[in-house]
Amino acid sequence: MLSKVTCFALNGLEGVPVEVETDINKGMVSYDLVGLPDAAVKESKERVRSAIKNSAFRFPVNKITINLAPADLKKEGSQYDLSLAVSILKADGTISAQTDDIVFLGELALDGNLRPVAGILPILISARAKGFSKFIVPAGNANEASYIEGAEVYALKSLRDVAGFLSGEEGFQPVSSRSFSAAQTSRKYDCDMSLVRGQSVAKRALEIAVAGGHNILLAGPPGTGKTMLARCLPTIMPDMTFGEALEVTKIHSVAGALSEEGIVSSRPFRTPHHTATTVSLCGGGNSKIRPGEISMAHKGVLFLDELPEYTRCALESLRQPLEDRVITITRAGGAVTFPADFILCASMNPCPCGNYGSAYLNCTCTPAQIQRYRAKVSGPLMDRIDLQVEVDGVKYDDLAGEGNGEPSSAVKARVEKARAIQRERFKGENILLNASMGERHVKKYCKLSAECEDILRSAFETLRLSARARSRIIKVARTIADLAFYEEIQPEHVLEATSYRNYDAGN
């Protein structure tokens, strides 16, 4: 007897329907699985056999042939277990219900229980777009699936429950849909801008970076608060919209990094160690292509502490995503594109000993050592960092003084106003922030007066800027003007923007 059941495969963040066809006939006892299954899918044969038997069902002692169509698409992962078991039980006559409109997803334990699988959210979104609306998933994926509107999702605990549901047993209810506002609880951060003593220039630069989506570098001696400043970035970023939360959650779901909440409701802050490889940053893998740190930081912050300590290859791999806001990973089995729209925040010491340029500490490095150290970060990468800020030590009286500085909530309010101005400006342009402007947008929205051009020309020649650096200074000036509610860029805005290019001249 022949049966057909629908499952889904994942290609990056896109779900692809897979038809599980099972044929049971008389003949020599065998169990063949075809259709380009990987090792995890091949091993499912034994999981499915044990799960069926331990769920008190009969496993057919016949010639069993299962095809995963389309046959030219490689099948990876354990989400096929449930569809394989249901297909076998249906072909054997144990299950007689119609299943044409149901998508089955889940991994089976040997006792027949269902285990959660990664990638449920992007699969459900893709399946809804392709006309499917009814799904059976493991109970462990219930929270993740509850945010998909218009989907009838049943989160069940075992193969026995699935068979009972298909046979019409009562007591099975679809997962209740949850609103994103309910998930957006007020998150308490460990850091707040009010706790940062001094560093007024750095705090101002952070505000500009978040307001316009600009990349930022914090350079200074050890112990001056660079890491603490970086950790304050999420506290001044606007709350994510539901659409942004779904984008981020899809990536974390594919990576298997979702919390029990089932959705990422706060902006990511990723801090890979400086020993991170190029693959861990960009994504990839030997078989299944998974997102890397730069995609996990989508719509959030990627913080690279001690920037020169990362390998040159890893740092250079950032250049294309910083420009295009996406990354395409190509392997022998195909190419996958992941989003990578993040703010890069990096920190570094100005020299090997860390004290060069400090007003309080003496540097023991030679000019040659300083030059070699800074040369670890290439010019093209430094070009893509819009704000390069020097962070020096703080006096003891400032650290021990009473009172707090401006809280993150006040800075966040100004950032939201500046971003609202940009959203209004870029309506219909397919961009949201100043940092995403192309040259066409710069010419249209960043007109400079003769005085502004003179300031920019002087900086261009003095700092030996590239054309890209000039464009980025104009974008930063546009953000500074937005924060000050100026319709046109003023000379003081250009002056402040150029002051954040300290490392272009090799200082």
Short mmCIF file of C-alpha atoms in Angstrom, two decimals:
data_model
loop_
_atom_site.label_atom_id
_atom_site.label_comp_id
_atom_site.label_asym_id
_atom_site.label_seq_id
_atom_site.Cartn_x
_atom_site.Cartn_y
_atom_site.Cartn_z
CA MET A 1 0.00 0.00 0.00
CA LEU A 2 1.21 3.53 -0.77
CA SER A 3 0.93 6.56 1.53
CA LYS A 4 2.08 10.18 1.32
CA VAL A 5 2.81 12.55 4.21
CA THR A 6 4.23 16.10 4.14
CA CYS A 7 7.27 17.32 6.04
CA PHE A 8 9.56 20.31 5.46
CA ALA A 9 13.28 20.74 4.90
CA LEU A 10 15.29 23.88 5.67
CA ASN A 11 17.47 25.66 3.15
CA GLY A 12 19.01 28.48 5.14
CA LEU A 13 15.96 30.31 6.51
CA GLU A 14 13.55 29.02 3.86
CA GLY A 15 11.36 25.95 4.27
CA VAL A 16 11.02 23.53 1.36
CA PRO A 17 8.15 21.00 1.30
CA VAL A 18 9.21 17.35 1.32
CA GLU A 19 6.79 14.57 0.46
CA VAL A 20 7.40 11.34 2.38
CA GLU A 21 6.20 8.49 0.16
CA THR A 22 6.02 5.02 1.71
CA ASP A 23 5.33 1.82 -0.21
CA ILE A 24 4.79 -1.46 1.64
CA ASN A 25 4.66 -4.64 -0.47
CA LYS A 26 5.16 -8.36 -0.12
CA GLY A 27 8.65 -9.61 -0.68
CA MET A 28 11.95 -10.02 1.10
CA VAL A 29 11.87 -8.10 4.39
CA SER A 30 13.73 -4.80 3.94
CA TYR A 31 13.58 -1.18 4.94
CA ASP A 32 15.03 1.20 2.33
CA LEU A 33 15.17 5.00 2.62
CA VAL A 34 16.01 6.97 -0.52
CA GLY A 35 15.97 10.63 -1.59
CA LEU A 36 19.42 11.96 -0.57
CA PRO A 37 19.13 11.47 3.21
CA ASP A 38 22.13 12.51 5.35
CA ALA A 39 23.46 10.43 8.25
CA ALA A 40 20.91 11.79 10.75
CA VAL A 41 18.02 10.91 8.42
CA LYS A 42 19.42 7.46 7.67
CA GLU A 43 19.72 6.74 11.38
CA SER A 44 16.06 7.66 11.77
CA LYS A 45 15.16 4.20 10.44
CA GLU A 46 16.10 2.60 13.75
CA ARG A 47 14.55 5.39 15.83
CA VAL A 48 11.28 5.11 13.91
CA ARG A 49 11.22 1.29 14.16
CA SER A 50 11.71 1.35 17.94
CA ALA A 51 9.28 4.25 18.44
CA ILE A 52 6.51 2.43 16.54
CA LYS A 53 7.02 -0.81 18.46
CA ASN A 54 7.28 0.91 21.87
CA SER A 55 4.09 2.86 21.13
CA ALA A 56 2.22 -0.48 20.95
CA PHE A 57 1.86 -0.42 17.15
CA ARG A 58 2.85 -3.16 14.74
CA PHE A 59 5.89 -2.54 12.60
CA PRO A 60 5.32 -4.06 9.15
CA VAL A 61 7.39 -7.15 8.38
CA ASN A 62 7.43 -6.57 4.64
CA LYS A 63 9.41 -4.80 1.96
CA ILE A 64 9.31 -1.10 2.93
CA THR A 65 10.50 1.59 0.55
CA ILE A 66 10.44 5.25 1.58
CA ASN A 67 11.21 8.09 -0.81
CA LEU A 68 11.82 11.68 0.29
CA ALA A 69 10.78 13.87 -2.63
CA PRO A 70 12.14 15.95 -4.29
CA ALA A 71 14.86 13.35 -4.61
CA ASP A 72 17.55 15.87 -5.69
CA LEU A 73 17.31 17.91 -2.44
CA LYS A 74 19.61 16.77 0.34
CA LYS A 75 17.63 15.96 3.50
CA GLU A 76 19.33 16.92 6.77
CA GLY A 77 18.28 16.84 10.40
CA SER A 78 15.96 14.83 12.61
CA GLN A 79 12.66 16.63 11.90
CA TYR A 80 11.64 13.85 9.46
CA ASP A 81 11.19 11.18 12.17
CA LEU A 82 7.52 11.85 12.85
CA SER A 83 6.52 12.06 9.19
CA LEU A 84 8.34 8.78 8.49
CA ALA A 85 6.53 7.01 11.34
CA VAL A 86 3.10 8.37 10.36
CA SER A 87 3.73 7.45 6.72
CA ILE A 88 4.60 3.85 7.66
CA LEU A 89 1.57 3.49 9.94
CA LYS A 90 -0.66 4.94 7.25
CA ALA A 91 0.71 2.64 4.53
CA ASP A 92 0.22 -0.35 6.83
CA GLY A 93 -3.41 0.64 7.53
CA THR A 94 -2.93 1.43 11.23
CA ILE A 95 -3.85 5.07 10.52
CA SER A 96 -6.65 5.66 8.03
CA ALA A 97 -7.25 9.40 8.45
CA GLN A 98 -6.58 11.88 5.64
CA THR A 99 -3.32 13.73 6.22
CA ASP A 100 -2.90 15.64 2.95
CA ASP A 101 -3.35 19.04 4.60
CA ILE A 102 -1.14 18.38 7.66
CA VAL A 103 2.61 19.02 8.04
CA PHE A 104 4.38 16.66 10.46
CA LEU A 105 7.57 17.77 12.22
CA GLY A 106 9.47 16.23 15.11
CA GLU A 107 12.20 13.90 16.30
CA LEU A 108 11.25 10.59 17.89
CA ALA A 109 12.77 9.06 20.99
CA LEU A 110 13.01 5.27 21.15
CA ASP A 111 10.01 5.15 23.49
CA GLY A 112 7.86 7.10 21.02
CA ASN A 113 8.03 10.49 22.74
CA LEU A 114 8.50 13.58 20.58
CA ARG A 115 11.59 15.72 21.01
CA PRO A 116 11.79 19.38 19.89
CA VAL A 117 13.72 20.25 16.73
CA ALA A 118 15.47 23.39 15.54
CA GLY A 119 14.04 25.63 12.85
CA ILE A 120 10.32 25.27 13.58
CA LEU A 121 9.56 28.99 13.22
CA PRO A 122 11.08 29.51 9.73
CA ILE A 123 9.50 26.24 8.57
CA LEU A 124 6.03 27.30 9.75
CA ILE A 125 6.39 30.75 8.17
CA SER A 126 7.44 29.23 4.84
CA ALA A 127 4.73 26.57 5.01
CA ARG A 128 2.06 29.21 5.67
CA ALA A 129 3.25 31.12 2.61
CA LYS A 130 2.89 27.94 0.55
CA GLY A 131 -0.71 27.36 1.64
CA PHE A 132 -0.32 24.94 4.57
CA SER A 133 -2.18 25.85 7.75
CA LYS A 134 -2.28 22.71 9.91
CA PHE A 135 0.79 21.40 11.73
CA ILE A 136 1.75 18.74 14.26
CA VAL A 137 4.93 19.57 16.19
CA PRO A 138 6.59 18.39 19.43
CA ALA A 139 5.26 19.86 22.66
CA GLY A 140 8.71 21.37 23.26
CA ASN A 141 8.23 23.65 20.25
CA ALA A 142 4.81 24.95 21.37
CA ASN A 143 5.99 28.40 22.50
CA GLU A 144 7.92 29.00 19.30
CA ALA A 145 4.96 27.97 17.15
CA SER A 146 2.44 30.07 19.06
CA TYR A 147 3.54 33.33 17.40
CA ILE A 148 2.47 32.31 13.88
CA GLU A 149 -0.87 33.87 13.06
CA GLY A 150 -3.35 31.88 11.00
CA ALA A 151 -1.70 28.54 11.73
CA GLU A 152 -3.47 25.65 13.44
CA VAL A 153 -0.65 24.05 15.41
CA TYR A 154 -1.00 20.95 17.60
CA ALA A 155 1.91 20.44 19.99
CA LEU A 156 1.82 16.77 21.00
CA LYS A 157 4.00 14.72 23.33
CA SER A 158 4.27 11.33 21.63
CA LEU A 159 3.61 9.23 18.56
CA ARG A 160 0.73 7.66 20.47
CA ASP A 161 -0.85 11.13 20.85
CA VAL A 162 -0.39 11.80 17.14
CA ALA A 163 -2.16 8.56 16.23
CA GLY A 164 -4.97 9.37 18.67
CA PHE A 165 -5.37 12.87 17.25
CA LEU A 166 -5.55 11.52 13.68
CA SER A 167 -8.12 8.91 14.69
CA GLY A 168 -10.39 11.63 16.07
CA GLU A 169 -9.82 11.27 19.80
CA GLU A 170 -10.98 14.29 21.79
CA GLY A 171 -8.92 16.38 24.15
CA PHE A 172 -6.37 17.74 21.71
CA GLN A 173 -6.46 21.51 21.35
CA PRO A 174 -4.38 23.71 19.05
CA VAL A 175 -1.70 25.89 20.56
CA SER A 176 -3.10 29.20 21.74
CA SER A 177 -1.68 32.13 19.82
CA ARG A 178 0.42 34.57 21.82
CA SER A 179 0.86 38.27 21.22
CA PHE A 180 4.32 39.76 20.89
CA SER A 181 3.48 42.47 23.40
CA ALA A 182 3.03 39.80 26.05
CA ALA A 183 6.54 38.53 25.33
CA GLN A 184 8.07 41.99 25.48
CA THR A 185 8.64 42.12 29.18
CA SER A 186 10.77 44.93 30.56
CA ARG A 187 14.21 43.38 30.48
CA LYS A 188 16.64 44.41 33.18
CA TYR A 189 20.13 44.99 31.88
CA ASP A 190 23.25 44.67 33.96
CA CYS A 191 24.57 47.95 32.54
CA ASP A 192 23.08 51.41 32.25
CA MET A 193 24.53 54.63 30.88
CA SER A 194 23.98 56.27 34.27
CA LEU A 195 26.56 53.91 35.78
CA VAL A 196 29.33 55.01 33.40
CA ARG A 197 31.48 57.66 35.07
CA GLY A 198 32.94 60.38 32.87
CA GLN A 199 33.56 59.39 29.22
CA SER A 200 31.18 62.05 27.89
CA VAL A 201 32.70 61.86 24.39
CA ALA A 202 32.33 58.08 24.22
CA LYS A 203 28.74 58.20 25.48
CA ARG A 204 27.91 60.84 22.89
CA ALA A 205 29.46 58.64 20.18
CA LEU A 206 27.38 55.64 21.31
CA GLU A 207 24.22 57.73 21.03
CA ILE A 208 25.13 58.79 17.48
CA ALA A 209 26.04 55.21 16.52
CA VAL A 210 22.67 53.80 17.64
CA ALA A 211 20.66 56.73 16.25
CA GLY A 212 22.01 56.22 12.73
CA GLY A 213 23.02 52.55 12.79
CA HIS A 214 26.74 53.38 12.53
CA ASN A 215 29.67 51.13 13.43
CA ILE A 216 31.88 52.29 16.29
CA LEU A 217 35.40 51.64 17.61
CA LEU A 218 36.40 52.35 21.22
CA ALA A 219 40.17 52.68 21.61
CA GLY A 220 41.97 53.28 24.88
CA PRO A 221 44.08 51.84 27.71
CA PRO A 222 42.88 48.75 29.62
CA GLY A 223 40.40 49.40 32.41
CA THR A 224 38.95 52.62 31.01
CA GLY A 225 35.44 51.21 30.60
CA LYS A 226 35.37 50.23 26.91
CA THR A 227 33.60 46.93 27.54
CA MET A 228 31.10 48.52 29.92
CA LEU A 229 30.31 51.20 27.35
CA ALA A 230 29.76 48.53 24.69
CA ARG A 231 27.40 46.59 26.96
CA CYS A 232 25.32 49.74 27.36
CA LEU A 233 24.51 49.78 23.62
CA PRO A 234 21.42 47.50 23.82
CA THR A 235 20.00 49.67 26.62
CA ILE A 236 19.69 52.69 24.31
CA MET A 237 18.44 50.84 21.24
CA PRO A 238 14.72 51.07 20.35
CA ASP A 239 12.55 48.05 21.19
CA MET A 240 12.19 45.52 18.39
CA THR A 241 9.05 45.43 16.31
CA PHE A 242 7.24 42.11 15.83
CA GLY A 243 8.60 41.86 12.28
CA GLU A 244 12.17 42.36 13.49
CA ALA A 245 11.62 39.84 16.30
CA LEU A 246 10.45 37.21 13.80
CA GLU A 247 13.52 37.83 11.60
CA VAL A 248 15.86 37.40 14.55
CA THR A 249 13.96 34.43 15.96
CA LYS A 250 14.15 32.58 12.63
CA ILE A 251 17.94 32.82 12.73
CA HIS A 252 18.21 31.71 16.36
CA SER A 253 15.73 28.90 15.72
CA VAL A 254 17.81 27.51 12.84
CA ALA A 255 20.90 27.74 15.04
CA GLY A 256 19.10 25.88 17.85
CA ALA A 257 19.70 28.80 20.23
CA LEU A 258 16.12 29.73 21.22
CA SER A 259 15.12 30.10 24.86
CA GLU A 260 11.97 28.57 26.34
CA GLU A 261 10.15 31.82 25.62
CA GLY A 262 10.04 30.82 21.95
CA ILE A 263 10.85 34.26 20.54
CA VAL A 264 13.74 36.71 20.72
CA SER A 265 12.12 39.82 22.19
CA SER A 266 15.24 41.89 22.95
CA ARG A 267 18.00 42.96 20.60
CA PRO A 268 20.91 40.50 20.36
CA PHE A 269 24.29 41.35 21.83
CA ARG A 270 26.89 38.87 20.56
CA THR A 271 30.44 38.81 21.92
CA PRO A 272 32.52 36.10 20.21
CA HIS A 273 35.96 35.43 21.71
CA HIS A 274 38.99 36.65 19.77
CA THR A 275 39.90 33.02 19.00
CA ALA A 276 36.70 32.69 16.94
CA THR A 277 37.25 31.21 13.48
CA THR A 278 36.03 32.66 10.21
CA VAL A 279 33.36 29.95 9.98
CA SER A 280 32.05 30.68 13.48
CA LEU A 281 31.75 34.37 12.59
CA CYS A 282 30.30 34.03 9.10
CA GLY A 283 28.49 30.71 9.37
CA GLY A 284 28.81 27.48 7.47
CA GLY A 285 29.48 23.87 8.41
CA ASN A 286 30.53 20.59 6.86
CA SER A 287 27.00 19.44 6.10
CA LYS A 288 24.17 21.72 7.18
CA ILE A 289 24.93 25.43 6.69
CA ARG A 290 24.21 27.27 9.92
CA PRO A 291 24.27 31.01 10.68
CA GLY A 292 27.36 32.49 12.32
CA GLU A 293 27.83 35.20 14.92
CA ILE A 294 27.29 38.05 12.48
CA SER A 295 23.86 36.67 11.55
CA MET A 296 23.03 35.89 15.19
CA ALA A 297 23.67 39.62 15.84
CA HIS A 298 21.09 40.63 13.20
CA LYS A 299 19.14 43.73 14.34
CA GLY A 300 21.45 43.98 17.36
CA VAL A 301 25.12 44.47 18.24
CA LEU A 302 28.23 42.47 17.37
CA PHE A 303 30.91 43.34 19.94
CA LEU A 304 34.49 42.40 19.08
CA ASP A 305 36.66 43.00 22.15
CA GLU A 306 40.41 43.43 21.53
CA LEU A 307 39.94 43.78 17.77
CA PRO A 308 43.60 43.29 16.71
CA GLU A 309 43.71 39.90 18.46
CA TYR A 310 41.27 38.35 15.96
CA THR A 311 42.79 36.60 12.98
CA ARG A 312 43.24 38.69 9.84
CA CYS A 313 41.06 36.30 7.86
CA ALA A 314 38.21 36.57 10.38
CA LEU A 315 38.34 40.37 10.39
CA GLU A 316 38.46 40.67 6.61
CA SER A 317 35.39 38.43 6.35
CA LEU A 318 33.40 41.25 7.99
CA ARG A 319 33.94 43.70 5.15
CA GLN A 320 31.24 42.44 2.76
CA PRO A 321 28.48 41.98 5.41
CA LEU A 322 29.17 45.48 6.77
CA GLU A 323 28.42 46.88 3.32
CA ASP A 324 25.60 44.62 2.10
CA ARG A 325 23.89 43.77 5.42
CA VAL A 326 23.63 40.14 4.27
CA ILE A 327 26.11 37.29 3.93
CA THR A 328 26.02 34.53 1.34
CA ILE A 329 27.74 31.29 2.34
CA THR A 330 28.70 29.05 -0.56
CA ARG A 331 29.55 25.39 -0.14
CA ALA A 332 29.72 22.42 -2.48
CA GLY A 333 26.09 21.61 -1.73
CA GLY A 334 24.81 25.09 -2.60
CA ALA A 335 24.62 28.66 -1.37
CA VAL A 336 22.62 30.11 1.52
CA THR A 337 22.03 33.79 2.29
CA PHE A 338 21.56 34.95 5.89
CA PRO A 339 20.71 38.50 7.00
CA ALA A 340 23.48 40.39 8.83
CA ASP A 341 22.15 43.85 9.64
CA PHE A 342 23.98 44.70 12.86
CA ILE A 343 25.94 47.49 14.52
CA LEU A 344 29.60 46.58 14.84
CA CYS A 345 31.11 47.75 18.12
CA ALA A 346 34.81 47.03 18.49
CA SER A 347 37.35 47.85 21.18
CA MET A 348 41.14 47.86 21.11
CA ASN A 349 44.19 49.13 22.91
CA PRO A 350 46.07 51.90 21.09
CA CYS A 351 49.35 49.96 21.34
CA PRO A 352 50.70 46.64 22.70
CA CYS A 353 51.13 48.00 26.24
CA GLY A 354 47.85 49.89 25.97
CA ASN A 355 49.01 53.27 27.23
CA TYR A 356 49.81 55.20 24.05
CA GLY A 357 48.10 58.59 24.06
CA SER A 358 46.99 58.32 27.69
CA ALA A 359 47.08 61.44 29.83
CA TYR A 360 47.69 59.37 32.96
CA LEU A 361 49.97 56.47 31.94
CA ASN A 362 53.30 56.20 30.14
CA CYS A 363 53.66 54.14 26.95
CA THR A 364 56.65 51.78 26.72
CA CYS A 365 56.18 50.79 23.07
CA THR A 366 58.41 51.82 20.18
CA PRO A 367 56.88 53.49 17.10
CA ALA A 368 57.53 50.33 15.10
CA GLN A 369 55.67 48.19 17.65
CA ILE A 370 52.71 50.57 17.62
CA GLN A 371 52.61 50.56 13.83
CA ARG A 372 52.73 46.75 13.62
CA TYR A 373 50.01 46.43 16.24
CA ARG A 374 47.63 48.80 14.48
CA ALA A 375 48.39 47.25 11.10
CA LYS A 376 46.61 44.09 12.31
CA VAL A 377 43.37 45.93 11.49
CA SER A 378 43.37 46.71 7.77
CA GLY A 379 42.61 50.11 6.32
CA PRO A 380 39.54 48.90 4.37
CA LEU A 381 38.00 47.50 7.57
CA MET A 382 38.80 50.66 9.55
CA ASP A 383 37.22 52.65 6.71
CA ARG A 384 33.91 50.89 7.42
CA ILE A 385 33.92 51.92 11.09
CA ASP A 386 32.17 55.29 11.11
CA LEU A 387 33.05 56.45 14.63
CA GLN A 388 36.54 55.92 16.02
CA VAL A 389 36.61 57.17 19.61
CA GLU A 390 39.52 57.47 22.05
CA VAL A 391 38.61 56.44 25.60
CA ASP A 392 41.04 57.59 28.31
CA GLY A 393 41.14 56.97 32.04
CA VAL A 394 38.86 58.67 34.54
CA LYS A 395 40.01 60.66 37.60
CA TYR A 396 39.39 59.12 41.00
CA ASP A 397 37.13 61.98 42.11
CA ASP A 398 34.86 61.27 39.11
CA LEU A 399 34.67 57.59 40.04
CA ALA A 400 34.01 58.20 43.74
CA GLY A 401 31.64 61.14 43.29
CA GLU A 402 28.01 61.01 44.32
CA GLY A 403 25.12 60.97 41.89
CA ASN A 404 24.53 59.22 38.61
CA GLY A 405 24.81 60.35 35.04
CA GLU A 406 22.08 60.43 32.42
CA PRO A 407 20.14 57.13 32.36
CA SER A 408 19.84 54.94 29.28
CA SER A 409 16.12 55.64 29.08
CA ALA A 410 16.75 59.34 28.39
CA VAL A 411 19.29 58.57 25.67
CA LYS A 412 16.96 55.95 24.19
CA ALA A 413 14.18 58.54 23.92
CA ARG A 414 16.43 60.84 21.84
CA VAL A 415 17.52 57.91 19.68
CA GLU A 416 13.90 56.98 18.96
CA LYS A 417 13.12 60.55 17.89
CA ALA A 418 16.10 60.60 15.54
CA ARG A 419 15.11 57.25 14.05
CA ALA A 420 11.54 58.48 13.55
CA ILE A 421 12.93 61.36 11.48
CA GLN A 422 14.89 58.90 9.34
CA ARG A 423 11.88 56.62 8.81
CA GLU A 424 9.89 59.58 7.55
CA ARG A 425 12.74 60.73 5.32
CA PHE A 426 13.34 57.33 3.73
CA LYS A 427 9.72 56.36 3.05
CA GLY A 428 9.66 54.31 -0.13
CA GLU A 429 13.47 54.08 -0.27
CA ASN A 430 13.75 50.55 1.20
CA ILE A 431 16.15 51.76 3.91
CA LEU A 432 15.54 52.85 7.49
CA LEU A 433 18.75 54.38 8.84
CA ASN A 434 21.36 56.88 7.71
CA ALA A 435 24.12 54.28 7.78
CA SER A 436 22.32 52.33 5.03
CA MET A 437 22.29 55.22 2.56
CA GLY A 438 23.90 54.68 -0.83
CA GLU A 439 25.58 57.44 -2.82
CA ARG A 440 22.27 58.30 -4.46
CA HIS A 441 20.70 58.88 -1.07
CA VAL A 442 23.70 60.87 0.17
CA LYS A 443 23.41 63.29 -2.76
CA LYS A 444 19.66 63.62 -2.25
CA TYR A 445 19.41 63.95 1.53
CA CYS A 446 22.82 65.26 2.62
CA LYS A 447 23.34 68.49 0.76
CA LEU A 448 26.34 70.43 2.10
CA SER A 449 26.90 74.17 2.18
CA ALA A 450 30.12 75.72 0.90
CA GLU A 451 31.41 76.02 4.49
CA CYS A 452 30.67 72.34 5.16
CA GLU A 453 32.47 71.37 1.95
CA ASP A 454 35.53 73.38 3.00
CA ILE A 455 35.66 71.61 6.38
CA LEU A 456 35.28 68.23 4.71
CA ARG A 457 37.93 69.03 2.09
CA SER A 458 40.40 70.01 4.78
CA ALA A 459 39.76 66.80 6.73
CA PHE A 460 39.98 64.74 3.53
CA GLU A 461 43.45 66.10 2.76
CA THR A 462 44.77 66.21 6.33
CA LEU A 463 43.61 62.75 7.36
CA ARG A 464 44.23 61.25 3.90
CA LEU A 465 40.68 59.90 3.77
CA SER A 466 39.29 57.51 1.20
CA ALA A 467 36.13 58.18 -0.80
CA ARG A 468 34.31 55.69 1.44
CA ALA A 469 35.46 57.50 4.60
CA ARG A 470 34.25 60.82 3.19
CA SER A 471 30.82 59.33 2.50
CA ARG A 472 30.62 57.88 6.00
CA ILE A 473 31.53 61.20 7.60
CA ILE A 474 28.61 62.79 5.73
CA LYS A 475 26.25 60.05 6.95
CA VAL A 476 27.38 60.57 10.55
CA ALA A 477 26.92 64.34 10.14
CA ARG A 478 23.39 63.64 8.89
CA THR A 479 22.68 61.63 12.07
CA ILE A 480 24.10 64.37 14.29
CA ALA A 481 21.82 66.87 12.53
CA ASP A 482 18.84 64.56 13.09
CA LEU A 483 19.62 64.34 16.82
CA ALA A 484 19.66 68.14 16.92
CA PHE A 485 16.46 68.37 14.80
CA TYR A 486 18.17 70.24 11.96
CA GLU A 487 16.78 69.78 8.47
CA GLU A 488 20.11 70.72 6.86
CA ILE A 489 23.59 69.61 7.90
CA GLN A 490 25.43 72.45 9.67
CA PRO A 491 29.22 73.09 9.82
CA GLU A 492 29.34 72.07 13.49
CA HIS A 493 27.80 68.71 12.57
CA VAL A 494 30.52 68.06 9.98
CA LEU A 495 33.22 69.14 12.46
CA GLU A 496 31.93 66.71 15.07
CA ALA A 497 31.67 63.89 12.52
CA THR A 498 35.28 64.40 11.37
CA SER A 499 36.46 64.41 14.99
CA TYR A 500 35.44 60.74 15.18
CA ARG A 501 37.99 59.65 12.53
CA ASN A 502 41.06 59.55 14.80
CA TYR A 503 42.56 56.40 13.31
CA ASP A 504 42.39 57.36 9.63
CA ALA A 505 45.62 59.33 9.88
CA GLY A 506 47.30 56.58 11.90
CA ASN A 507 47.31 58.62 15.12
#
